[in-house]
Amino acid sequence: MTIRVLIADDQEMVRVGFRMILEAQPDIEVVADVPDGISAVQQARQLRPDVCLMDIRMPGIDGLEVTKQLCGPGVTDPIKVVVVTTFDLDEYVHTALGYGASGFLLKDAGPALLVEAVRAAVRGDALISPQITVRMLEHFNKTGTGKPKSEQPSEPLTDRELDVVRAAARGLTNTEIGAELFLSLSTVKTHLASVQAKLGARNRVEIAAWAWRAGLLNE
């Protein structure tokens, strides 16, 4: 399977760099690169790429609004979006994830993480830059943010499911979770699917966000 990617960034050098990194992979093809948000929406809807790499600050409409239009709540046929930006403001992170982004990376994350983020999005996983994850965890530790009643799962999570959720919230991939918890890859996926159903979460990112709000990383 070839993963088809669209790149949206207002800096030509960034687009060229991302294209070189991605097209060096045997399973990835860049189908378009565009310099603004309006073109990003148009090209994404026309070409239907598997993943869109989206900058935030772009002419026309910004990357957050593009993300909302492509995969936000109520979108009937969403396209996976990974936000890749220089700006790691908490407001941007929360907004992007709330709009359904399948990952949030900083541009200095490195080529390997960029490639893995694309592949993870296709698998239904998600990657968030480690420094962002750590900062968000520190925020919830300091504020003691609890879980709103409306976010109680439909059924209690098992102890093993909680272990998997904590690992996912720390940014581990399914393979890394399996290695840490001595579980097969298929078992990890089964646990995550069960958790997703119990929480009514749309994707792995929403599971991690729930874990942070619930204070699971404080336990």
mmCIF file of C-alpha atoms in Angstrom:
data_model
loop_
_atom_site.group_PDB
_atom_site.id
_atom_site.type_symbol
_atom_site.label_atom_id
_atom_site.label_comp_id
_atom_site.label_asym_id
_atom_site.label_seq_id
_atom_site.Cartn_x
_atom_site.Cartn_y
_atom_site.Cartn_z
ATOM 1 C CA MET A 1 0.000 0.000 0.000
ATOM 2 C CA THR A 2 1.285 3.452 -0.920
ATOM 3 C CA ILE A 3 0.412 6.218 1.556
ATOM 4 C CA ARG A 4 -0.658 9.363 -0.288
ATOM 5 C CA VAL A 5 0.269 12.607 1.504
ATOM 6 C CA LEU A 6 -0.603 16.277 0.999
ATOM 7 C CA ILE A 7 1.702 18.928 2.497
ATOM 8 C CA ALA A 8 0.364 22.383 3.429
ATOM 9 C CA ASP A 9 2.874 24.996 4.584
ATOM 10 C CA ASP A 10 3.451 28.622 3.592
ATOM 11 C CA GLN A 11 7.240 28.156 3.489
ATOM 12 C CA GLU A 12 8.524 26.624 0.273
ATOM 13 C CA MET A 13 11.689 25.306 1.909
ATOM 14 C CA VAL A 14 9.628 23.423 4.475
ATOM 15 C CA ARG A 15 7.442 21.880 1.784
ATOM 16 C CA VAL A 16 10.488 20.840 -0.238
ATOM 17 C CA GLY A 17 12.174 19.401 2.852
ATOM 18 C CA PHE A 18 9.122 17.414 3.910
ATOM 19 C CA ARG A 19 8.668 16.117 0.360
ATOM 20 C CA MET A 20 12.279 14.899 0.241
ATOM 21 C CA ILE A 21 11.958 13.151 3.609
ATOM 22 C CA LEU A 22 8.674 11.461 2.773
ATOM 23 C CA GLU A 23 9.432 10.456 -0.814
ATOM 24 C CA ALA A 24 12.630 8.772 0.352
ATOM 25 C CA GLN A 25 10.314 6.176 1.910
ATOM 26 C CA PRO A 26 9.223 3.309 -0.362
ATOM 27 C CA ASP A 27 5.637 3.358 0.908
ATOM 28 C CA ILE A 28 4.909 7.122 0.795
ATOM 29 C CA GLU A 29 3.974 9.376 -2.129
ATOM 30 C CA VAL A 30 3.449 13.153 -1.909
ATOM 31 C CA VAL A 31 0.474 13.940 -4.144
ATOM 32 C CA ALA A 32 0.548 17.727 -3.655
ATOM 33 C CA ASP A 33 2.112 20.548 -1.671
ATOM 34 C CA VAL A 34 0.300 23.852 -1.215
ATOM 35 C CA PRO A 35 1.179 27.229 0.388
ATOM 36 C CA ASP A 36 -2.133 28.259 1.962
ATOM 37 C CA GLY A 37 -5.212 27.020 3.764
ATOM 38 C CA ILE A 38 -7.723 27.559 0.987
ATOM 39 C CA SER A 39 -5.661 25.482 -1.447
ATOM 40 C CA ALA A 40 -5.204 22.857 1.260
ATOM 41 C CA VAL A 41 -8.960 22.351 1.631
ATOM 42 C CA GLN A 42 -9.545 22.338 -2.129
ATOM 43 C CA GLN A 43 -6.719 19.929 -2.939
ATOM 44 C CA ALA A 44 -7.502 17.629 -0.005
ATOM 45 C CA ARG A 45 -11.131 17.290 -1.047
ATOM 46 C CA GLN A 46 -10.191 16.773 -4.687
ATOM 47 C CA LEU A 47 -7.273 14.355 -4.237
ATOM 48 C CA ARG A 48 -8.446 12.580 -1.047
ATOM 49 C CA PRO A 49 -4.944 11.910 0.323
ATOM 50 C CA ASP A 50 -4.495 9.393 3.132
ATOM 51 C CA VAL A 51 -2.848 12.041 5.340
ATOM 52 C CA CYS A 52 -2.507 15.838 5.263
ATOM 53 C CA LEU A 53 0.485 17.452 6.958
ATOM 54 C CA MET A 54 -0.812 20.834 8.078
ATOM 55 C CA ASP A 55 0.993 23.955 9.222
ATOM 56 C CA ILE A 56 -1.007 26.296 11.495
ATOM 57 C CA ARG A 57 -0.164 29.834 10.411
ATOM 58 C CA MET A 58 -0.914 30.104 6.708
ATOM 59 C CA PRO A 59 -2.525 32.699 4.403
ATOM 60 C CA GLY A 60 -6.226 32.486 3.614
ATOM 61 C CA ILE A 61 -7.455 30.279 6.434
ATOM 62 C CA ASP A 62 -5.165 28.871 9.101
ATOM 63 C CA GLY A 63 -4.335 25.226 9.592
ATOM 64 C CA LEU A 64 -6.649 24.816 12.571
ATOM 65 C CA GLU A 65 -9.671 25.875 10.514
ATOM 66 C CA VAL A 66 -8.514 23.596 7.698
ATOM 67 C CA THR A 67 -8.297 20.740 10.189
ATOM 68 C CA LYS A 68 -11.833 21.476 11.377
ATOM 69 C CA GLN A 69 -13.145 21.456 7.812
ATOM 70 C CA LEU A 70 -11.381 18.224 6.884
ATOM 71 C CA CYS A 71 -11.860 16.089 9.994
ATOM 72 C CA GLY A 72 -13.762 18.076 12.616
ATOM 73 C CA PRO A 73 -16.968 17.047 14.388
ATOM 74 C CA GLY A 74 -19.775 16.490 11.924
ATOM 75 C CA VAL A 75 -17.536 15.876 8.887
ATOM 76 C CA THR A 76 -19.083 12.869 7.166
ATOM 77 C CA ASP A 77 -16.012 11.654 5.278
ATOM 78 C CA PRO A 78 -13.018 12.911 7.274
ATOM 79 C CA ILE A 79 -9.445 13.060 6.029
ATOM 80 C CA LYS A 80 -6.639 12.390 8.492
ATOM 81 C CA VAL A 81 -4.637 15.489 9.449
ATOM 82 C CA VAL A 82 -1.325 15.715 11.291
ATOM 83 C CA VAL A 83 -0.489 19.241 12.424
ATOM 84 C CA VAL A 84 3.210 20.096 12.019
ATOM 85 C CA THR A 85 4.154 23.531 13.290
ATOM 86 C CA THR A 86 6.792 25.696 14.929
ATOM 87 C CA PHE A 87 4.262 26.909 17.514
ATOM 88 C CA ASP A 88 3.560 24.559 20.412
ATOM 89 C CA LEU A 89 1.131 26.789 22.293
ATOM 90 C CA ASP A 90 -1.275 24.813 24.485
ATOM 91 C CA GLU A 91 -4.227 26.552 22.854
ATOM 92 C CA TYR A 92 -3.130 25.274 19.443
ATOM 93 C CA VAL A 93 -2.617 21.732 20.710
ATOM 94 C CA HIS A 94 -6.020 21.494 22.383
ATOM 95 C CA THR A 95 -7.809 23.090 19.436
ATOM 96 C CA ALA A 96 -6.137 20.814 16.885
ATOM 97 C CA LEU A 97 -6.920 17.668 18.857
ATOM 98 C CA GLY A 98 -10.472 18.847 19.465
ATOM 99 C CA TYR A 99 -10.908 19.275 15.723
ATOM 100 C CA GLY A 100 -9.890 15.658 15.166
ATOM 101 C CA ALA A 101 -6.193 15.942 14.281
ATOM 102 C CA SER A 102 -4.408 12.583 14.207
ATOM 103 C CA GLY A 103 -1.217 14.000 15.666
ATOM 104 C CA PHE A 104 0.633 17.189 16.587
ATOM 105 C CA LEU A 105 4.332 17.537 15.817
ATOM 106 C CA LEU A 106 6.827 20.336 16.116
ATOM 107 C CA LYS A 107 8.957 21.010 13.049
ATOM 108 C CA ASP A 108 12.124 20.173 14.959
ATOM 109 C CA ALA A 109 10.817 16.690 15.794
ATOM 110 C CA GLY A 110 13.092 15.158 13.154
ATOM 111 C CA PRO A 111 12.599 13.137 9.952
ATOM 112 C CA ALA A 112 12.002 9.785 11.664
ATOM 113 C CA LEU A 113 9.142 11.103 13.791
ATOM 114 C CA LEU A 114 7.597 12.865 10.786
ATOM 115 C CA VAL A 115 7.533 9.616 8.824
ATOM 116 C CA GLU A 116 6.209 7.665 11.801
ATOM 117 C CA ALA A 117 3.448 10.234 12.348
ATOM 118 C CA VAL A 118 2.228 9.713 8.787
ATOM 119 C CA ARG A 119 2.239 5.930 9.147
ATOM 120 C CA ALA A 120 0.613 6.127 12.578
ATOM 121 C CA ALA A 121 -2.224 8.279 11.250
ATOM 122 C CA VAL A 122 -2.955 5.711 8.542
ATOM 123 C CA ARG A 123 -3.008 2.926 11.152
ATOM 124 C CA GLY A 124 -5.453 4.887 13.271
ATOM 125 C CA ASP A 125 -2.780 5.722 15.832
ATOM 126 C CA ALA A 126 -1.478 9.196 16.594
ATOM 127 C CA LEU A 127 1.812 10.782 17.551
ATOM 128 C CA ILE A 128 2.344 13.924 19.597
ATOM 129 C CA SER A 129 5.772 15.517 20.013
ATOM 130 C CA PRO A 130 7.230 14.232 23.291
ATOM 131 C CA GLN A 131 7.929 17.709 24.676
ATOM 132 C CA ILE A 132 4.268 18.646 24.196
ATOM 133 C CA THR A 133 3.097 15.505 25.964
ATOM 134 C CA VAL A 134 5.405 16.168 28.900
ATOM 135 C CA ARG A 135 4.245 19.778 29.216
ATOM 136 C CA MET A 136 0.588 18.797 29.117
ATOM 137 C CA LEU A 137 1.141 16.151 31.768
ATOM 138 C CA GLU A 138 2.904 18.696 33.969
ATOM 139 C CA HIS A 139 -0.040 21.059 33.488
ATOM 140 C CA PHE A 140 -2.561 18.476 34.615
ATOM 141 C CA ASN A 141 -0.342 17.450 37.543
ATOM 142 C CA LYS A 142 -0.196 21.060 38.774
ATOM 143 C CA THR A 143 -3.869 21.843 38.305
ATOM 144 C CA GLY A 144 -5.152 18.497 39.543
ATOM 145 C CA THR A 145 -7.663 18.520 36.747
ATOM 146 C CA GLY A 146 -10.274 15.838 37.290
ATOM 147 C CA LYS A 147 -12.631 14.057 34.996
ATOM 148 C CA PRO A 148 -15.998 15.730 34.321
ATOM 149 C CA LYS A 149 -19.011 13.511 35.066
ATOM 150 C CA SER A 150 -19.991 13.652 31.413
ATOM 151 C CA GLU A 151 -16.730 11.907 30.532
ATOM 152 C CA GLN A 152 -17.297 8.786 32.607
ATOM 153 C CA PRO A 153 -16.884 5.702 30.396
ATOM 154 C CA SER A 154 -20.006 3.728 29.543
ATOM 155 C CA GLU A 155 -18.408 0.739 31.291
ATOM 156 C CA PRO A 156 -15.483 0.670 33.747
ATOM 157 C CA LEU A 157 -12.109 0.120 32.132
ATOM 158 C CA THR A 158 -10.265 -3.037 33.136
ATOM 159 C CA ASP A 159 -6.900 -2.780 34.862
ATOM 160 C CA ARG A 160 -5.153 -3.882 31.675
ATOM 161 C CA GLU A 161 -7.062 -1.345 29.598
ATOM 162 C CA LEU A 162 -5.980 1.374 32.037
ATOM 163 C CA ASP A 163 -2.367 0.258 31.669
ATOM 164 C CA VAL A 164 -2.658 0.533 27.882
ATOM 165 C CA VAL A 165 -4.335 3.946 28.125
ATOM 166 C CA ARG A 166 -1.581 5.299 30.382
ATOM 167 C CA ALA A 167 1.067 4.091 27.947
ATOM 168 C CA ALA A 168 -0.768 5.591 24.981
ATOM 169 C CA ALA A 169 -1.105 8.911 26.829
ATOM 170 C CA ARG A 170 2.670 8.960 27.288
ATOM 171 C CA GLY A 171 3.027 8.883 23.505
ATOM 172 C CA LEU A 172 4.014 5.246 23.052
ATOM 173 C CA THR A 173 3.136 3.497 19.788
ATOM 174 C CA ASN A 174 1.246 0.201 19.792
ATOM 175 C CA THR A 175 4.496 -1.707 19.297
ATOM 176 C CA GLU A 176 6.130 0.103 22.223
ATOM 177 C CA ILE A 177 3.077 -0.499 24.418
ATOM 178 C CA GLY A 178 3.218 -4.208 23.616
ATOM 179 C CA ALA A 179 6.900 -4.392 24.484
ATOM 180 C CA GLU A 180 6.436 -2.512 27.764
ATOM 181 C CA LEU A 181 3.385 -4.486 28.906
ATOM 182 C CA PHE A 182 4.410 -7.849 27.368
ATOM 183 C CA LEU A 183 1.367 -7.919 25.097
ATOM 184 C CA SER A 184 1.025 -8.901 21.454
ATOM 185 C CA LEU A 185 0.313 -6.162 18.935
ATOM 186 C CA SER A 186 -3.154 -7.572 18.275
ATOM 187 C CA THR A 187 -3.949 -7.573 22.015
ATOM 188 C CA VAL A 188 -2.905 -3.923 22.321
ATOM 189 C CA LYS A 189 -5.177 -3.031 19.398
ATOM 190 C CA THR A 190 -8.051 -4.986 20.967
ATOM 191 C CA HIS A 191 -7.662 -3.126 24.277
ATOM 192 C CA LEU A 192 -7.545 0.259 22.525
ATOM 193 C CA ALA A 193 -10.644 -0.576 20.477
ATOM 194 C CA SER A 194 -12.500 -1.554 23.647
ATOM 195 C CA VAL A 195 -11.425 1.659 25.398
ATOM 196 C CA GLN A 196 -12.443 3.740 22.390
ATOM 197 C CA ALA A 197 -15.925 2.198 22.471
ATOM 198 C CA LYS A 198 -16.333 2.689 26.215
ATOM 199 C CA LEU A 199 -15.245 6.338 26.037
ATOM 200 C CA GLY A 200 -17.041 7.160 22.795
ATOM 201 C CA ALA A 201 -13.677 8.426 21.529
ATOM 202 C CA ARG A 202 -13.104 8.936 17.815
ATOM 203 C CA ASN A 203 -9.420 8.120 17.844
ATOM 204 C CA ARG A 204 -6.306 7.443 19.870
ATOM 205 C CA VAL A 205 -5.680 11.142 20.479
ATOM 206 C CA GLU A 206 -9.045 11.529 22.232
ATOM 207 C CA ILE A 207 -8.221 8.516 24.410
ATOM 208 C CA ALA A 208 -4.947 10.176 25.453
ATOM 209 C CA ALA A 209 -6.685 13.500 26.070
ATOM 210 C CA TRP A 210 -9.241 11.757 28.288
ATOM 211 C CA ALA A 211 -6.427 10.102 30.245
ATOM 212 C CA TRP A 212 -4.768 13.467 30.877
ATOM 213 C CA ARG A 213 -8.034 15.075 32.017
ATOM 214 C CA ALA A 214 -8.869 12.072 34.167
ATOM 215 C CA GLY A 215 -5.560 12.346 36.000
ATOM 216 C CA LEU A 216 -4.552 8.772 35.152
ATOM 217 C CA LEU A 217 -0.930 9.807 34.752
ATOM 218 C CA ASN A 218 -0.907 11.068 38.344
ATOM 219 C CA GLU A 219 -1.684 7.648 39.776
#
